[in-house]
């Protein structure tokens, strides 16, 4: 069973704060790491798909980094806004065709 | 059209019923996915179709039977389900199959098995 972990489990920040959270995954047989954002009562929305060690991707105020050798990815949100409140999920693909989601980090941004 | 649609939104069924969930996309995506999501847990992959052929079956019980009649449509046929099968069933699609395909999710069907 592949173990994908995310920390923290939940996070409360003030509007304007910058924040980051972690996804840990097995470093062997790595193929790709996905980040999704899931707002309550909506569908999960893809943020990034990352495949290369050292890769860094950015979309507006959100960015992500990837370290495949040590098995972790960071998601950063700069200047959090209330509309960033959501659960952020990472998901790991390996060469064995296994695709596993982490448990998510629930972010609440307080106005 | 950048949407994945799922019907019905809600479904209540008995353990002896046969029902089907439907998923549709018109983005020309070649891969489609079924997930099961229990409350407060992340989605769990059930099936992946690539170019209308089943490519991944995550050891799902045979009471769940997927079908991909064409590249735009994905069904999940349900028969003799158990109460523990109650969950949100999510469908997704991606342009390319496999690990690098960004997935677009539908809103899900909330299934209750009595």
CSV table of C-alpha atoms in Angstrom, one decimal:
chain,number,residue,atom,x,y,z
A,1,UNK,CA,0.0,0.0,0.0
A,2,UNK,CA,1.4,3.3,-1.0
A,3,UNK,CA,1.5,6.0,1.7
A,4,UNK,CA,0.9,9.6,0.7
A,5,UNK,CA,0.9,12.0,3.6
A,6,UNK,CA,0.0,15.7,3.8
A,7,UNK,CA,0.7,18.1,6.6
A,8,UNK,CA,-0.8,19.9,8.3
A,9,UNK,CA,-4.2,18.3,8.3
A,10,UNK,CA,-5.8,21.7,8.6
A,11,UNK,CA,-4.7,25.3,8.7
A,12,UNK,CA,-6.3,28.6,9.6
A,13,UNK,CA,-4.6,31.8,8.3
A,14,UNK,CA,-5.5,35.5,8.2
A,15,UNK,CA,-6.3,37.1,4.9
A,16,UNK,CA,-3.0,38.4,3.4
A,17,UNK,CA,-0.8,35.8,5.1
A,18,UNK,CA,1.4,33.5,3.0
A,19,UNK,CA,1.3,29.8,3.8
A,20,UNK,CA,2.6,26.5,2.7
A,21,UNK,CA,1.9,22.8,3.1
A,22,UNK,CA,3.7,19.6,2.4
A,23,UNK,CA,3.0,16.4,0.5
A,24,UNK,CA,5.2,13.3,1.2
A,25,UNK,CA,5.3,10.3,-1.1
A,26,UNK,CA,7.4,7.2,-1.8
A,27,UNK,CA,10.6,8.3,-3.6
A,28,UNK,CA,10.9,5.0,-5.5
A,29,UNK,CA,9.3,4.4,-8.9
A,30,UNK,CA,8.1,8.1,-9.0
A,31,UNK,CA,6.3,9.1,-12.2
A,32,UNK,CA,4.2,12.2,-11.4
A,33,UNK,CA,2.8,14.3,-8.6
A,34,UNK,CA,-0.6,16.1,-9.0
A,35,UNK,CA,-2.0,19.0,-6.9
A,36,UNK,CA,-5.8,19.6,-6.8
A,37,UNK,CA,-7.9,22.1,-5.0
A,38,UNK,CA,-11.3,21.0,-3.8
A,39,UNK,CA,-13.8,23.6,-2.6
A,40,UNK,CA,-16.8,22.5,-0.7
A,41,UNK,CA,-19.8,21.6,-3.0
A,42,UNK,CA,-17.6,21.9,-6.1
A,43,UNK,CA,-15.5,19.5,-8.2
A,44,UNK,CA,-11.8,19.0,-7.5
A,45,UNK,CA,-9.8,21.4,-9.7
A,46,UNK,CA,-6.3,20.6,-11.1
A,47,UNK,CA,-3.6,23.0,-10.0
A,48,UNK,CA,-0.3,21.3,-11.2
A,49,UNK,CA,1.1,18.2,-12.6
A,50,UNK,CA,4.8,17.8,-11.9
A,51,UNK,CA,7.2,15.2,-13.1
A,52,UNK,CA,10.8,16.5,-12.9
A,53,UNK,CA,12.9,16.6,-9.8
A,54,UNK,CA,13.5,20.3,-8.9
A,55,UNK,CA,10.6,21.4,-10.9
A,56,UNK,CA,8.8,24.5,-9.8
A,57,UNK,CA,5.4,25.6,-11.1
A,58,UNK,CA,3.3,28.7,-10.6
A,59,UNK,CA,-0.3,29.7,-11.2
A,60,UNK,CA,-1.1,33.2,-10.0
A,61,UNK,CA,-0.4,33.4,-6.2
A,62,UNK,CA,0.0,29.6,-5.9
A,63,UNK,CA,3.2,27.8,-6.6
A,64,UNK,CA,4.6,24.3,-6.0
A,65,UNK,CA,8.0,22.6,-5.8
A,66,UNK,CA,9.0,19.0,-6.3
A,67,UNK,CA,11.8,16.9,-4.8
A,68,UNK,CA,11.5,13.3,-6.1
A,69,UNK,CA,14.7,12.1,-4.5
A,70,UNK,CA,13.5,12.7,-1.0
A,71,UNK,CA,9.8,12.3,-1.8
A,72,UNK,CA,8.1,15.6,-1.0
A,73,UNK,CA,6.4,18.5,-2.7
A,74,UNK,CA,5.5,21.9,-1.2
A,75,UNK,CA,2.5,24.0,-2.2
A,76,UNK,CA,2.8,27.8,-1.4
A,77,UNK,CA,0.0,30.4,-1.4
A,78,UNK,CA,1.1,34.0,-1.3
A,79,UNK,CA,-1.2,36.6,0.2
A,80,UNK,CA,-4.0,34.2,1.0
A,81,UNK,CA,-7.6,35.3,0.2
A,82,UNK,CA,-10.9,34.0,1.6
A,83,UNK,CA,-11.6,32.4,-1.8
A,84,UNK,CA,-8.4,30.2,-1.3
A,85,UNK,CA,-10.3,28.4,1.4
A,86,UNK,CA,-10.5,24.8,0.2
A,87,UNK,CA,-9.0,21.3,0.7
A,88,UNK,CA,-5.7,20.9,-1.2
A,89,UNK,CA,-5.0,17.4,-2.3
A,90,UNK,CA,-1.8,15.9,-3.7
A,91,UNK,CA,-1.9,12.7,-5.7
A,92,UNK,CA,1.1,10.4,-6.6
A,93,UNK,CA,1.5,8.2,-9.7
A,94,UNK,CA,4.2,5.6,-9.8
A,95,UNK,CA,5.5,3.4,-12.6
A,96,UNK,CA,3.4,0.5,-11.2
A,97,UNK,CA,0.3,2.4,-12.4
A,98,UNK,CA,-0.7,3.2,-8.9
A,99,UNK,CA,-2.4,6.5,-8.3
A,100,UNK,CA,-3.0,7.5,-4.7
A,101,UNK,CA,-4.4,10.7,-3.2
A,102,UNK,CA,-3.1,12.1,0.1
A,103,UNK,CA,-5.6,12.9,2.8
A,104,UNK,CA,-5.5,16.6,2.0
A,105,UNK,CA,-4.8,19.9,3.9
A,106,UNK,CA,-7.9,21.9,4.7
A,107,UNK,CA,-7.2,25.6,4.5
A,108,UNK,CA,-9.4,28.3,6.0
A,109,UNK,CA,-8.6,31.9,5.2
A,110,UNK,CA,-10.2,34.3,7.7
A,111,UNK,CA,-11.1,37.8,6.5
B,1,UNK,CA,-17.3,22.9,-23.3
B,2,UNK,CA,-14.9,22.3,-20.5
B,3,UNK,CA,-17.2,20.4,-18.2
B,4,UNK,CA,-17.5,16.8,-17.0
B,5,UNK,CA,-21.1,16.1,-16.2
B,6,UNK,CA,-22.5,13.3,-14.0
B,7,UNK,CA,-26.0,12.0,-13.6
B,8,UNK,CA,-27.8,11.6,-11.4
B,9,UNK,CA,-26.6,14.0,-8.6
B,10,UNK,CA,-28.2,11.8,-5.9
B,11,UNK,CA,-29.2,8.1,-6.0
B,12,UNK,CA,-30.8,6.0,-3.3
B,13,UNK,CA,-31.0,2.3,-4.0
B,14,UNK,CA,-31.7,-1.0,-2.2
B,15,UNK,CA,-29.3,-3.9,-2.0
B,16,UNK,CA,-31.2,-5.8,-4.7
B,17,UNK,CA,-31.5,-3.0,-7.2
B,18,UNK,CA,-29.6,-2.5,-10.4
B,19,UNK,CA,-28.8,1.1,-11.3
B,20,UNK,CA,-26.2,3.0,-13.4
B,21,UNK,CA,-24.2,6.2,-13.0
B,22,UNK,CA,-23.4,8.2,-16.1
B,23,UNK,CA,-20.5,10.5,-16.9
B,24,UNK,CA,-20.0,12.6,-20.0
B,25,UNK,CA,-17.3,14.9,-21.4
B,26,UNK,CA,-17.1,16.7,-24.7
B,27,UNK,CA,-13.5,17.9,-24.4
B,28,UNK,CA,-12.1,15.2,-26.7
B,29,UNK,CA,-10.3,13.6,-23.7
B,30,UNK,CA,-9.1,10.0,-24.3
B,31,UNK,CA,-8.9,8.9,-20.7
B,32,UNK,CA,-11.8,8.6,-18.2
B,33,UNK,CA,-11.7,7.6,-14.5
B,34,UNK,CA,-14.1,6.5,-11.8
B,35,UNK,CA,-13.3,7.3,-8.1
B,36,UNK,CA,-15.0,6.5,-4.9
B,37,UNK,CA,-14.9,9.0,-2.0
B,38,UNK,CA,-16.1,8.3,1.5
B,39,UNK,CA,-16.7,11.1,3.9
B,40,UNK,CA,-13.6,12.8,5.2
B,41,UNK,CA,-11.3,10.6,3.1
B,42,UNK,CA,-9.5,11.3,-0.2
B,43,UNK,CA,-10.8,9.9,-3.5
B,44,UNK,CA,-9.8,6.3,-4.3
B,45,UNK,CA,-9.2,5.3,-7.9
B,46,UNK,CA,-11.5,2.5,-9.1
B,47,UNK,CA,-11.2,2.3,-12.9
B,48,UNK,CA,-9.3,4.0,-15.7
B,49,UNK,CA,-10.4,3.8,-19.4
B,50,UNK,CA,-7.9,4.8,-22.0
B,51,UNK,CA,-9.1,5.1,-25.6
B,52,UNK,CA,-12.3,3.3,-24.6
B,53,UNK,CA,-10.4,0.3,-23.2
B,54,UNK,CA,-10.2,-0.6,-19.5
B,55,UNK,CA,-6.6,0.0,-18.5
B,56,UNK,CA,-6.7,0.0,-14.7
B,57,UNK,CA,-9.1,-1.9,-12.4
B,58,UNK,CA,-8.0,-1.3,-8.8
B,59,UNK,CA,-9.4,-4.7,-7.6
B,60,UNK,CA,-12.9,-3.4,-7.4
B,61,UNK,CA,-15.6,-5.9,-6.5
B,62,UNK,CA,-17.6,-7.2,-9.5
B,63,UNK,CA,-20.8,-5.6,-8.2
B,64,UNK,CA,-19.4,-2.5,-9.8
B,65,UNK,CA,-19.2,-2.8,-13.6
B,66,UNK,CA,-17.7,0.0,-15.7
B,67,UNK,CA,-18.6,0.5,-19.4
B,68,UNK,CA,-17.2,3.0,-21.9
B,69,UNK,CA,-19.6,3.0,-24.9
B,70,UNK,CA,-17.7,5.8,-26.7
B,71,UNK,CA,-14.9,8.3,-26.0
B,72,UNK,CA,-17.3,10.8,-24.5
B,73,UNK,CA,-19.3,8.5,-22.2
B,74,UNK,CA,-18.5,6.5,-19.2
B,75,UNK,CA,-21.0,4.4,-17.2
B,76,UNK,CA,-20.8,2.6,-13.9
B,77,UNK,CA,-23.3,-0.2,-13.5
B,78,UNK,CA,-24.3,-1.1,-10.0
B,79,UNK,CA,-25.8,-4.4,-8.8
B,80,UNK,CA,-26.2,-6.0,-5.4
B,81,UNK,CA,-24.4,-3.2,-3.6
B,82,UNK,CA,-23.8,-3.2,0.2
B,83,UNK,CA,-24.6,-0.3,2.6
B,84,UNK,CA,-20.8,0.3,2.9
B,85,UNK,CA,-20.7,1.2,-0.8
B,86,UNK,CA,-22.5,4.4,0.0
B,87,UNK,CA,-20.2,7.2,-1.0
B,88,UNK,CA,-19.6,10.0,-3.5
B,89,UNK,CA,-18.7,8.6,-6.9
B,90,UNK,CA,-16.6,11.0,-8.9
B,91,UNK,CA,-15.8,10.8,-12.6
B,92,UNK,CA,-12.8,12.5,-14.2
B,93,UNK,CA,-11.3,12.8,-17.7
B,94,UNK,CA,-7.9,13.8,-19.0
B,95,UNK,CA,-6.6,14.6,-22.5
B,96,UNK,CA,-3.8,12.0,-22.2
B,97,UNK,CA,-4.0,8.8,-20.3
B,98,UNK,CA,-1.5,8.0,-17.7
B,99,UNK,CA,0.4,9.9,-15.0
B,100,UNK,CA,0.9,13.2,-16.7
B,101,UNK,CA,-2.7,13.9,-17.7
B,102,UNK,CA,-4.3,16.7,-15.7
B,103,UNK,CA,-7.7,15.4,-14.7
B,104,UNK,CA,-11.0,17.3,-14.9
B,105,UNK,CA,-13.5,16.2,-12.4
B,106,UNK,CA,-17.3,16.1,-12.5
B,107,UNK,CA,-19.4,17.1,-9.5
B,108,UNK,CA,-20.1,13.5,-8.4
B,109,UNK,CA,-23.1,11.3,-7.7
B,110,UNK,CA,-24.0,10.9,-4.0
B,111,UNK,CA,-25.0,7.2,-3.7
B,112,UNK,CA,-26.9,5.9,-0.7
B,113,UNK,CA,-27.4,2.1,-0.4
B,114,UNK,CA,-30.1,1.0,2.0
